[in-house]
Tab-separated table of C-alpha atoms in Angstrom:
chain	number	residue	atom	x	y	z
D	3	MET	CA	7.165	186.522	79.674
D	4	ASN	CA	9.047	184.212	77.494
D	5	LEU	CA	6.577	184.604	74.737
D	6	SER	CA	7.937	185.389	71.140
D	7	SER	CA	7.331	188.833	69.836
D	8	PRO	CA	8.482	190.868	66.999
D	9	ALA	CA	11.475	192.573	69.388
D	10	SER	CA	12.534	189.252	70.453
D	11	PRO	CA	14.934	186.829	68.792
D	12	ALA	CA	13.003	184.324	66.436
D	13	PRO	CA	12.907	180.647	68.336
D	14	ASP	CA	15.338	178.080	67.411
D	15	ALA	CA	13.290	175.403	66.592
D	16	ALA	CA	15.855	172.529	66.241
D	17	ARG	CA	17.368	173.415	69.547
D	18	LEU	CA	14.157	173.830	71.473
D	19	PHE	CA	12.943	170.339	70.099
D	20	ARG	CA	16.483	168.933	71.317
D	21	GLY	CA	16.211	170.430	74.515
D	22	SER	CA	12.746	168.941	75.117
D	23	CYS	CA	14.060	165.603	74.007
D	24	VAL	CA	16.997	165.783	76.802
D	25	ALA	CA	14.261	167.011	79.397
D	26	LEU	CA	12.109	164.013	78.266
D	27	ILE	CA	15.395	161.840	79.205
D	28	SER	CA	15.655	163.269	82.614
D	29	THR	CA	11.968	162.175	83.144
D	30	SER	CA	12.582	158.839	81.897
D	31	VAL	CA	15.843	158.379	83.968
D	32	ALA	CA	14.049	159.604	87.008
D	33	PHE	CA	11.282	156.792	86.383
D	34	VAL	CA	13.812	153.896	85.561
D	35	THR	CA	15.992	154.653	88.450
D	36	VAL	CA	13.256	154.832	90.861
D	37	SER	CA	11.948	151.772	89.505
D	38	ALA	CA	15.374	150.010	89.568
D	39	ILE	CA	15.831	150.679	93.299
D	40	MET	CA	12.375	149.565	94.493
D	41	PHE	CA	13.643	145.834	95.217
D	42	GLU	CA	16.703	147.043	96.764
D	43	LEU	CA	14.752	149.493	99.157
D	44	THR	CA	12.559	146.423	100.280
D	45	ARG	CA	16.024	144.861	101.455
D	46	GLU	CA	17.901	148.008	102.299
D	47	PHE	CA	15.184	149.339	104.664
D	48	GLY	CA	13.032	146.338	105.185
D	49	LEU	CA	10.028	148.009	103.902
D	50	SER	CA	6.946	146.228	102.645
D	51	VAL	CA	6.378	145.948	98.721
D	52	GLY	CA	3.204	148.005	99.529
D	53	THR	CA	4.913	150.918	101.241
D	54	VAL	CA	7.828	150.835	98.339
D	55	GLY	CA	4.702	151.000	95.987
D	56	TRP	CA	3.578	154.086	97.675
D	57	ILE	CA	6.842	155.596	97.338
D	58	GLY	CA	6.925	154.517	93.606
D	59	GLY	CA	3.103	155.893	93.166
D	60	ALA	CA	4.266	159.297	94.567
D	61	ALA	CA	7.080	159.410	91.910
D	62	ILE	CA	3.974	159.263	89.571
D	63	TRP	CA	0.963	160.832	90.707
D	64	GLY	CA	3.029	163.975	91.841
D	65	PHE	CA	3.192	164.266	87.948
D	66	ALA	CA	-0.327	164.699	87.943
D	67	LEU	CA	-0.413	167.061	90.550
D	68	SER	CA	2.115	169.246	88.536
D	69	GLN	CA	0.135	168.955	85.433
D	70	VAL	CA	-3.110	170.068	86.720
D	71	VAL	CA	-1.528	172.957	88.425
D	72	PHE	CA	0.985	174.383	85.804
D	73	ALA	CA	-0.308	172.892	82.396
D	74	PRO	CA	-3.262	175.564	82.230
D	75	LEU	CA	-0.687	178.082	82.988
D	76	ALA	CA	1.585	177.497	79.936
D	77	ASP	CA	-0.218	180.354	77.755
D	78	LYS	CA	0.251	182.981	80.605
D	79	TRP	CA	3.678	182.080	82.345
D	80	GLY	CA	5.224	180.758	78.976
D	81	MET	CA	6.960	177.355	78.812
D	82	ARG	CA	10.411	178.378	79.506
D	83	THR	CA	9.277	179.250	82.863
D	84	LEU	CA	8.016	175.714	83.222
D	85	LEU	CA	11.097	174.143	82.212
D	86	ARG	CA	12.972	176.374	84.421
D	87	MET	CA	10.842	175.218	87.367
D	88	ALA	CA	11.261	171.560	86.078
D	89	PHE	CA	15.026	171.988	86.254
D	90	VAL	CA	15.072	173.050	89.967
D	91	GLY	CA	12.613	170.180	90.923
D	92	HIS	CA	14.967	167.392	89.137
D	93	ILE	CA	17.708	168.365	91.505
D	94	LEU	CA	15.812	168.886	94.381
D	95	GLY	CA	13.962	165.680	94.406
D	96	THR	CA	17.221	163.818	93.409
D	97	LEU	CA	19.016	165.317	96.617
D	98	VAL	CA	16.249	164.666	99.041
D	99	MET	CA	15.675	160.951	98.022
D	100	ILE	CA	19.524	160.605	98.407
D	101	SER	CA	19.281	161.773	101.886
D	102	ALA	CA	17.336	158.849	103.197
D	103	VAL	CA	21.020	157.398	103.563
D	104	TRP	CA	21.184	159.582	106.878
D	105	PHE	CA	17.510	158.674	108.157
D	106	ALA	CA	17.949	154.657	108.028
D	107	GLY	CA	15.608	154.536	110.943
D	108	ALA	CA	12.864	156.421	109.360
D	109	PRO	CA	13.810	156.386	105.368
D	110	THR	CA	10.022	156.678	104.183
D	111	LEU	CA	9.531	160.080	104.693
D	112	PRO	CA	12.518	161.599	102.425
D	113	LEU	CA	12.116	158.946	100.156
D	114	PHE	CA	8.376	159.675	99.490
D	115	VAL	CA	8.866	163.720	99.483
D	116	GLY	CA	12.117	163.276	96.909
D	117	ALA	CA	9.891	161.025	94.896
D	118	LEU	CA	7.138	163.496	94.840
D	119	PHE	CA	9.224	166.380	93.783
D	120	LEU	CA	10.749	164.237	90.938
D	121	ALA	CA	7.432	163.389	89.620
D	122	MET	CA	6.316	167.257	89.762
D	123	ALA	CA	9.397	167.838	87.635
D	124	ASN	CA	8.488	165.320	85.304
D	125	GLY	CA	4.816	167.066	85.141
D	126	LEU	CA	6.459	170.209	84.379
D	127	VAL	CA	8.395	168.889	81.589
D	128	GLU	CA	5.381	167.467	79.869
D	129	ALA	CA	3.388	170.652	80.905
D	130	ALA	CA	5.657	172.513	78.583
D	131	CYS	CA	6.985	170.234	76.079
D	132	ASN	CA	3.747	168.751	74.477
D	133	PRO	CA	2.353	172.225	73.905
D	134	LEU	CA	5.896	173.421	72.507
D	135	VAL	CA	6.133	170.318	70.195
D	136	ALA	CA	2.730	171.263	68.742
D	137	ALA	CA	3.307	174.885	68.396
D	138	LEU	CA	6.528	173.967	66.672
D	139	TYR	CA	5.132	171.647	64.405
D	140	PRO	CA	1.514	172.412	63.860
D	141	ASP	CA	0.903	170.599	60.805
D	142	ASP	CA	2.273	167.125	62.052
D	143	LYS	CA	1.418	166.650	65.600
D	144	THR	CA	0.648	163.161	66.122
D	145	VAL	CA	4.094	162.135	64.444
D	146	ARG	CA	6.185	164.624	66.052
D	147	LEU	CA	4.745	163.818	69.348
D	148	ASN	CA	5.751	160.457	68.873
D	149	ARG	CA	9.097	161.404	67.804
D	150	PHE	CA	9.537	163.585	70.855
D	151	HIS	CA	8.283	160.427	73.147
D	152	VAL	CA	10.746	158.449	71.702
D	153	TRP	CA	12.775	159.641	74.517
D	154	PHE	CA	11.029	158.635	77.199
D	155	PRO	CA	11.667	154.752	76.674
D	156	GLY	CA	14.910	156.015	74.922
D	157	GLY	CA	15.937	157.743	78.199
D	158	ILE	CA	14.519	154.380	80.195
D	159	VAL	CA	17.342	152.326	78.325
D	160	LEU	CA	19.990	154.833	78.736
D	161	GLY	CA	19.242	154.986	82.616
D	162	GLY	CA	18.495	151.235	82.915
D	163	LEU	CA	21.912	150.196	81.295
D	164	ALA	CA	23.611	152.651	83.630
D	165	ALA	CA	21.780	151.318	86.780
D	166	TYR	CA	22.716	148.030	85.594
D	167	GLY	CA	26.226	148.798	85.113
D	168	ILE	CA	26.566	150.251	88.531
D	169	ASP	CA	25.163	146.843	89.900
D	170	GLN	CA	27.847	145.002	87.881
D	171	LEU	CA	30.832	147.280	88.905
D	172	GLY	CA	30.331	146.331	92.659
D	173	ALA	CA	32.066	149.430	93.449
D	174	PHE	CA	29.661	150.271	96.225
D	175	ASP	CA	28.051	148.775	99.130
D	176	GLN	CA	24.622	150.452	98.470
D	177	THR	CA	23.986	151.416	94.770
D	178	TRP	CA	20.431	152.849	94.999
D	179	HIS	CA	21.606	156.095	95.690
D	180	VAL	CA	24.285	156.246	93.302
D	181	LYS	CA	21.807	155.335	90.700
D	182	LEU	CA	19.356	158.228	91.583
D	183	ALA	CA	22.231	160.519	91.096
D	184	LEU	CA	22.032	159.630	87.258
D	185	ILE	CA	18.922	161.889	86.954
D	186	LEU	CA	21.238	164.977	87.484
D	187	VAL	CA	23.417	164.165	84.095
D	188	PRO	CA	20.663	164.945	81.690
D	189	THR	CA	18.891	167.600	83.982
D	190	PHE	CA	21.888	169.750	83.600
D	191	VAL	CA	22.479	169.274	79.702
D	192	TYR	CA	18.620	170.351	79.256
D	193	GLY	CA	19.313	173.361	81.692
D	194	HIS	CA	22.190	174.365	79.374
D	195	LEU	CA	20.021	174.025	76.301
D	196	LEU	CA	16.786	175.805	77.464
D	197	TRP	CA	17.649	178.172	80.176
D	198	ARG	CA	18.050	181.349	78.283
D	199	GLU	CA	16.407	180.188	74.751
D	200	PRO	CA	13.333	182.370	73.378
D	201	PHE	CA	10.272	180.129	73.135
D	202	PRO	CA	7.271	180.687	70.538
D	203	ALA	CA	3.795	181.285	72.014
D	204	THR	CA	1.249	178.242	72.574
D	205	GLU	CA	-1.249	177.455	69.867
D	206	GLY	CA	-3.713	178.929	71.876
D	207	VAL	CA	-2.144	182.198	72.320
D	208	ARG	CA	-1.231	182.609	68.552
D	209	SER	CA	-4.888	181.713	67.858
D	210	GLY	CA	-6.216	184.266	70.353
D	211	ILE	CA	-8.050	181.488	72.252
D	212	SER	CA	-8.881	182.746	75.752
D	213	MET	CA	-8.647	180.724	79.177
D	214	GLY	CA	-12.204	180.489	79.309
D	215	GLU	CA	-12.615	179.312	75.755
D	216	MET	CA	-10.065	176.485	76.462
D	217	PHE	CA	-11.568	175.184	79.485
D	218	LYS	CA	-15.258	175.001	77.699
D	219	ALA	CA	-13.620	173.408	74.609
D	220	THR	CA	-12.123	170.963	77.107
D	221	PHE	CA	-14.938	170.284	79.367
D	222	THR	CA	-17.638	170.588	76.909
D	223	SER	CA	-16.472	168.018	74.422
D	224	PRO	CA	-17.832	164.352	74.776
D	225	LEU	CA	-14.846	163.087	72.805
D	226	MET	CA	-12.547	164.641	75.321
D	227	TRP	CA	-14.356	162.741	78.233
D	228	VAL	CA	-14.287	159.550	76.522
D	229	LEU	CA	-10.467	160.344	75.939
D	230	LEU	CA	-9.740	160.863	79.687
D	231	VAL	CA	-11.232	157.871	80.375
D	232	ALA	CA	-9.254	155.864	77.829
D	233	MET	CA	-5.905	157.608	79.069
D	234	ALA	CA	-6.361	156.497	82.592
D	235	MET	CA	-6.511	152.966	81.150
D	236	THR	CA	-3.823	153.190	78.584
D	237	ALA	CA	-1.324	154.826	81.322
D	238	SER	CA	-2.111	152.167	83.775
D	239	VAL	CA	-1.263	149.479	81.148
D	240	GLU	CA	1.907	151.304	79.830
D	241	LEU	CA	3.292	152.571	83.319
D	242	GLY	CA	2.066	150.192	86.207
D	243	PRO	CA	3.999	147.149	84.836
D	244	GLY	CA	6.800	149.503	83.891
D	245	ARG	CA	7.281	150.441	87.645
D	246	TRP	CA	7.052	147.064	88.899
D	247	ILE	CA	8.964	144.720	86.069
D	248	PRO	CA	12.276	145.095	87.787
D	249	ALA	CA	11.270	144.456	91.083
D	250	PHE	CA	9.049	141.467	90.276
D	251	LEU	CA	11.346	139.731	87.937
D	252	GLU	CA	14.461	140.267	90.137
D	253	ALA	CA	12.349	138.539	93.059
D	254	GLY	CA	12.234	135.527	90.610
D	255	GLY	CA	15.990	135.593	90.240
D	256	MET	CA	15.860	137.231	86.835
D	257	GLU	CA	17.594	140.475	85.794
D	258	GLY	CA	14.432	142.348	85.537
D	259	ILE	CA	16.258	145.821	84.550
D	260	LEU	CA	17.448	144.508	81.424
D	261	VAL	CA	13.582	143.223	80.743
D	262	LEU	CA	12.747	146.883	81.114
D	263	VAL	CA	15.429	148.052	78.958
D	264	TRP	CA	14.433	145.728	76.065
D	265	ILE	CA	11.056	146.842	76.150
D	266	ASN	CA	11.994	150.496	76.110
D	267	GLY	CA	14.432	149.936	73.465
D	268	LEU	CA	11.717	148.395	71.223
D	269	MET	CA	9.446	151.478	72.295
D	270	ALA	CA	11.970	153.822	71.158
D	271	VAL	CA	12.737	152.309	67.799
D	272	LEU	CA	8.816	151.714	67.278
D	273	ARG	CA	8.086	155.352	68.005
D	274	SER	CA	10.693	156.696	65.959
D	275	THR	CA	8.946	155.053	62.730
D	276	ALA	CA	5.200	156.285	64.042
D	277	GLY	CA	4.469	157.982	60.909
D	278	THR	CA	4.219	154.928	58.896
D	279	PHE	CA	1.665	153.256	61.099
D	280	VAL	CA	-0.363	156.112	61.801
D	281	ARG	CA	-0.943	156.931	58.245
D	282	ARG	CA	-1.813	153.524	57.054
D	283	LEU	CA	-4.072	152.612	60.138
D	284	SER	CA	-4.975	156.201	61.405
D	285	PRO	CA	-4.660	157.247	64.979
D	286	THR	CA	-7.670	155.271	66.260
D	287	GLY	CA	-6.711	152.393	64.370
D	288	VAL	CA	-3.104	152.381	65.972
D	289	LEU	CA	-4.719	152.872	69.536
D	290	LEU	CA	-7.024	150.057	68.770
D	291	ALA	CA	-4.039	147.849	67.672
D	292	SER	CA	-2.011	148.911	70.754
D	293	ALA	CA	-4.825	147.745	73.113
D	294	ALA	CA	-5.092	144.323	71.425
D	295	LEU	CA	-1.228	143.459	71.679
D	296	SER	CA	-1.034	144.662	75.206
D	297	GLY	CA	-3.424	142.479	76.615
D	298	LEU	CA	-1.568	139.638	75.072
D	299	GLY	CA	1.857	140.845	76.264
D	300	LEU	CA	0.355	141.131	79.867
D	301	LEU	CA	-1.322	137.445	79.711
D	302	ALA	CA	2.119	136.075	78.650
D	303	LEU	CA	4.051	137.945	81.078
D	304	SER	CA	1.560	136.802	84.077
D	305	ARG	CA	2.371	132.983	82.712
D	306	PHE	CA	5.991	133.191	81.662
D	307	THR	CA	9.079	132.039	83.774
D	308	ASP	CA	11.673	130.945	81.489
D	309	THR	CA	14.044	133.599	80.473
D	310	PHE	CA	13.478	133.371	76.441
D	311	ALA	CA	9.806	133.389	77.185
D	312	VAL	CA	9.639	136.413	79.389
D	313	PHE	CA	11.600	138.351	76.801
D	314	PHE	CA	9.212	137.196	74.177
D	315	ALA	CA	6.163	138.526	76.096
D	316	ALA	CA	7.865	141.682	77.036
D	317	THR	CA	8.536	142.007	73.039
D	318	VAL	CA	4.712	141.744	72.472
D	319	PHE	CA	3.831	144.046	75.361
D	320	ALA	CA	6.328	146.437	73.969
D	321	PHE	CA	4.607	146.610	70.644
D	322	GLY	CA	1.291	147.144	72.478
D	323	VAL	CA	2.116	149.876	74.768
D	324	CYS	CA	4.856	151.876	72.628
D	325	TYR	CA	2.237	154.308	70.700
D	326	PHE	CA	-0.423	154.752	73.627
D	327	TRP	CA	0.869	157.753	75.341
D	328	PRO	CA	2.038	159.923	72.381
D	329	THR	CA	-0.907	159.037	70.032
D	330	MET	CA	-3.412	159.822	72.623
D	331	LEU	CA	-1.841	163.183	73.313
D	332	GLY	CA	-1.763	163.565	69.386
D	333	VAL	CA	-5.574	162.711	69.064
D	334	VAL	CA	-6.578	165.313	71.412
D	335	SER	CA	-4.374	168.026	69.909
D	336	GLU	CA	-5.661	166.939	66.396
D	337	ARG	CA	-9.515	166.597	67.151
D	338	VAL	CA	-10.025	169.021	70.192
D	339	PRO	CA	-7.304	171.444	69.384
D	340	ARG	CA	-8.948	174.458	71.080
D	341	SER	CA	-8.295	172.528	74.510
D	342	GLY	CA	-4.899	173.776	74.196
D	343	ALA	CA	-2.335	173.066	76.733
D	344	LEU	CA	-4.948	172.532	79.223
D	345	GLY	CA	-6.142	169.339	77.337
D	346	LEU	CA	-2.598	168.094	76.906
D	347	GLY	CA	-2.109	168.631	80.652
D	348	LEU	CA	-5.415	167.080	81.441
D	349	MET	CA	-4.419	163.875	79.779
D	350	GLY	CA	-1.298	163.732	81.433
D	351	THR	CA	-2.753	164.508	84.688
D	352	VAL	CA	-5.615	161.754	84.791
D	353	GLY	CA	-2.917	159.239	83.596
D	354	MET	CA	-0.469	159.749	86.057
D	355	ALA	CA	-2.805	160.494	88.812
D	356	VAL	CA	-4.554	157.071	88.085
D	357	VAL	CA	-1.280	155.281	87.895
D	358	GLY	CA	0.476	156.751	90.607
D	359	LEU	CA	-2.634	156.715	93.194
D	360	VAL	CA	-4.176	153.622	92.323
D	361	THR	CA	-2.234	151.179	89.865
D	362	THR	CA	1.200	151.173	91.168
D	363	PRO	CA	0.045	150.662	94.986
D	364	GLN	CA	-2.574	148.174	93.941
D	365	MET	CA	-0.187	146.040	91.940
D	366	GLY	CA	1.850	146.122	95.142
D	367	ARG	CA	-1.006	145.063	97.230
D	368	VAL	CA	-2.173	142.260	95.122
D	369	SER	CA	1.888	141.060	94.855
D	370	ASP	CA	1.981	141.105	98.684
D	371	GLN	CA	-1.449	139.051	99.001
D	372	VAL	CA	-0.776	136.613	96.470
D	373	GLY	CA	2.943	136.281	97.619
D	374	HIS	CA	1.870	135.560	101.177
D	375	ASP	CA	-0.558	132.928	100.235
D	376	GLU	CA	2.514	131.297	98.304
D	377	LEU	CA	4.605	131.137	101.620
D	378	PRO	CA	5.026	127.789	103.219
D	379	VAL	CA	3.482	128.396	106.687
D	380	VAL	CA	5.218	125.632	108.823
D	381	GLU	CA	8.656	126.384	107.328
D	382	THR	CA	8.235	129.955	107.402
D	383	ALA	CA	7.415	129.924	111.192
D	384	SER	CA	10.291	127.521	111.684
D	385	LEU	CA	12.892	129.521	110.019
D	386	LEU	CA	11.569	132.585	112.305
D	387	GLY	CA	11.593	130.409	115.240
D	388	GLU	CA	15.348	130.279	114.532
D	389	VAL	CA	16.139	133.651	114.047
D	390	GLU	CA	14.473	134.583	117.478
D	391	THR	CA	17.181	132.257	119.061
D	392	VAL	CA	20.224	132.625	116.729
D	393	PHE	CA	19.922	136.569	115.875
D	394	ALA	CA	19.177	137.361	119.872
D	395	GLY	CA	22.030	139.301	121.303
D	396	ARG	CA	23.941	139.700	118.144
D	397	ALA	CA	25.292	143.007	116.919
D	398	ASN	CA	22.384	145.156	114.589
D	399	ALA	CA	20.239	142.105	114.741
D	400	ASP	CA	17.396	143.511	117.086
D	401	PRO	CA	15.128	144.509	113.988
D	402	ALA	CA	15.227	141.210	112.758
D	403	VAL	CA	14.336	139.624	116.314
D	404	ALA	CA	11.809	142.179	116.557
D	405	ALA	CA	10.206	141.353	113.218
D	406	ALA	CA	10.289	137.653	114.014
D	407	ASP	CA	8.781	138.080	117.421
D	408	GLY	CA	5.664	139.842	116.067
D	409	VAL	CA	5.030	137.464	113.308
D	410	LEU	CA	5.295	134.425	115.730
D	411	ASP	CA	3.141	136.043	118.320
D	412	GLU	CA	0.107	136.089	115.595
D	413	TYR	CA	1.228	132.726	114.541
D	414	ARG	CA	1.140	130.976	118.008
D	415	SER	CA	-2.227	132.756	118.866
D	416	SER	CA	-3.927	132.187	115.322
D	417	GLY	CA	-2.167	129.462	113.524
D	418	GLU	CA	-1.745	131.590	110.584
D	419	LEU	CA	1.143	133.827	109.426
D	420	PRO	CA	0.155	137.450	109.290
D	421	PRO	CA	-0.080	139.104	105.874
D	422	VAL	CA	2.362	141.819	104.987
D	423	GLU	CA	4.426	141.371	108.174
D	424	THR	CA	5.602	138.087	107.485
D	425	ALA	CA	7.010	139.138	104.169
D	426	GLN	CA	8.441	142.371	105.888
D	427	ALA	CA	10.065	139.888	108.481
D	428	LEU	CA	11.820	138.160	105.962
D	429	ARG	CA	13.339	140.992	104.200
D	430	VAL	CA	14.530	142.229	107.400
D	431	VAL	CA	16.116	138.814	108.203
D	432	ILE	CA	17.899	139.036	104.616
D	433	ASN	CA	19.026	142.560	105.197
D	434	VAL	CA	20.493	141.943	108.815
D	435	GLY	CA	21.806	138.435	108.013
D	436	GLY	CA	23.387	139.402	104.462
D	437	THR	CA	25.411	142.123	105.990
D	438	ALA	CA	26.761	140.234	108.980
D	439	THR	CA	30.542	140.059	109.736
D	440	GLY	CA	32.892	138.458	112.271
D	441	ASP	CA	33.471	134.918	113.471
D	442	ASP	CA	29.608	134.235	113.953
D	443	ALA	CA	28.359	135.470	110.566
D	444	GLY	CA	28.048	132.068	109.095
D	445	SER	CA	24.748	131.140	111.064
D	446	LEU	CA	23.313	134.439	110.236
D	447	VAL	CA	24.321	134.556	106.538
D	448	GLU	CA	22.624	130.910	106.122
D	449	LEU	CA	19.393	131.904	107.789
D	450	SER	CA	19.280	134.973	105.366
D	451	ASP	CA	19.855	132.547	102.412
D	452	ARG	CA	17.116	130.330	103.590
D	453	ALA	CA	14.855	133.339	104.009
D	454	GLY	CA	15.665	134.804	100.698
D	455	ALA	CA	15.015	131.280	98.996
D	456	LEU	CA	11.452	131.496	100.812
D	457	LEU	CA	10.584	134.906	99.898
D	458	GLY	CA	11.979	135.115	96.448
D	459	PRO	CA	9.729	132.520	94.617
D	460	ALA	CA	6.557	133.742	96.712
D	461	GLU	CA	7.239	137.241	95.475
D	462	ALA	CA	7.731	136.182	91.935
D	463	VAL	CA	4.319	134.454	91.851
D	464	GLY	CA	2.848	137.557	93.398
D	465	GLY	CA	4.436	139.907	90.678
D	466	ARG	CA	2.806	137.558	87.844
D	467	ALA	CA	-0.525	138.046	89.427
D	468	ALA	CA	-0.238	141.763	89.349
D	469	PHE	CA	0.217	141.734	85.736
D	470	LEU	CA	-2.898	139.848	85.491
D	471	PHE	CA	-4.574	142.238	87.281
D	472	LEU	CA	-4.378	144.664	84.546
D	473	LEU	CA	-5.760	142.617	81.851
D	474	PRO	CA	-9.558	143.575	82.239
D	475	LEU	CA	-8.501	147.040	81.108
D	476	CYS	CA	-7.108	146.108	77.858
D	477	GLY	CA	-10.534	144.426	76.988
D	478	ALA	CA	-12.271	147.596	78.044
D	479	LEU	CA	-9.552	149.879	75.803
D	480	VAL	CA	-10.688	147.399	72.817
D	481	LEU	CA	-14.070	148.114	72.978
D	482	ILE	CA	-13.419	151.908	73.276
D	483	PHE	CA	-10.796	152.522	70.677
D	484	GLY	CA	-12.998	149.883	68.251
D	485	GLY	CA	-16.096	152.084	68.650
D	486	LEU	CA	-13.883	155.345	67.684
D	487	TYR	CA	-12.211	153.372	64.841
D	488	LEU	CA	-15.683	152.231	63.325
D	489	ARG	CA	-17.308	156.107	63.972
D	490	ASP	CA	-14.208	157.403	62.099
D	491	ARG	CA	-14.513	155.024	59.187
D	492	ALA	CA	-18.274	155.587	58.919
D	493	ALA	CA	-17.631	159.380	58.823
D	494	GLY	CA	-15.120	158.803	55.987
D	495	GLY	CA	-11.929	158.652	57.908
D	496	TYR	CA	-9.706	159.989	60.324
D	497	ARG	CA	-10.236	163.996	60.247
D	498	ARG	CA	-7.782	166.666	61.901
D	499	GLU	CA	-8.976	170.023	62.990
D	500	LYS	CA	-6.651	172.975	62.429
D	501	LEU	CA	-6.578	176.311	64.228
D	502	GLU	CA	-6.003	179.394	62.510
D	503	ALA	CA	-3.870	182.520	63.672
D	504	ALA	CA	-5.557	185.233	65.011
């Protein structure tokens, strides 16, 4: 057990808070590097957007699995134990994903399993650090949780810029595995800061709340159920686009990772000043304003294509989503405090489960479907016919020929290009032709460039449609948070409940 006692050293609150922030940076670097490599994986391994969406989704819903299993154990096992497990998970997940380099013929399994390990490590960080921050600062939970969560977007900025720098250096033929290795840097730092530190008891333990009482407080509170439903939607609006922005914008020829860095840089700055907005508007007022701005940002992202306009849309979106996650946790901790670590963990579980299992894959499917409809049928079929002829017999070109044959067989029999398989065939052509060498490489590269010219604009349109897919959630959130805000006003304002030590 790592709970503090009279015989143990007093916890160093400042060191624990710093270590927690670095641990959160590890989770955000994991998030942004997986996002940054999704477009690259479609090209490198010829995977469909939907398949890569499942890999990206595993990097999220594993968080939910970890939260639902381990968050209730924070009281019993101690928060230090959970963070030690997270440390091991971040290292293991990174190495397993990188091992896909040696499984080029079947990369999906190591990519999926590694992403799942990373997500479970991320969930362990949240399962430990959210109740840790609440225990360290019981009188200022919402503001302190916002300051702690500065380092999720802050880490995305750091990891995103590092990933972009790796691309610009051009020192590696393949960069996706180098980007993943970035996760290890903050991981070793937080391991050093926290591995041997004494930790405080959770609020639930200090107040003498049993596991049964914690479950009862969580599942019998109507407000908790409303917040869980809202969390599924706020997490989808914040993290779904965050997962796909680099891939969707890169398909249109824009540096999507820089847009993601811009969004998260703004989020970090805004979260660091959360106290001002929370005190002026109240937590429910902040959530109401966030829902409205998020909807406007998504609508703009689905419409704009010019670089300046996209950054403007991203700015509105960042103002909308920046306070969602930490303020939702703060409201639970302040309004349903007896739910303890279970309540905080359950919020993260629901949010990440929906994003990983539903939102991220569904955005990929919407992109695949709409993007397919944008492909010019005759021109695409003609190009794949040339691939059958030009690529035949060339070294390492068999996958491109086989993919083209499969699409053309369907086209010749039905007169239509098959969904998903057509875009996947074009990706294989781009990958094979783009890496061709030798005297006869010119014709292969030319076909690869033409395939990219067909696929890129179609994928960009599909990506914008996927942003629009989330817009109804913002409308529902305006209604939910508007109702909570009006209820608070009618009751005389937002009221916090405090737990007394046993």
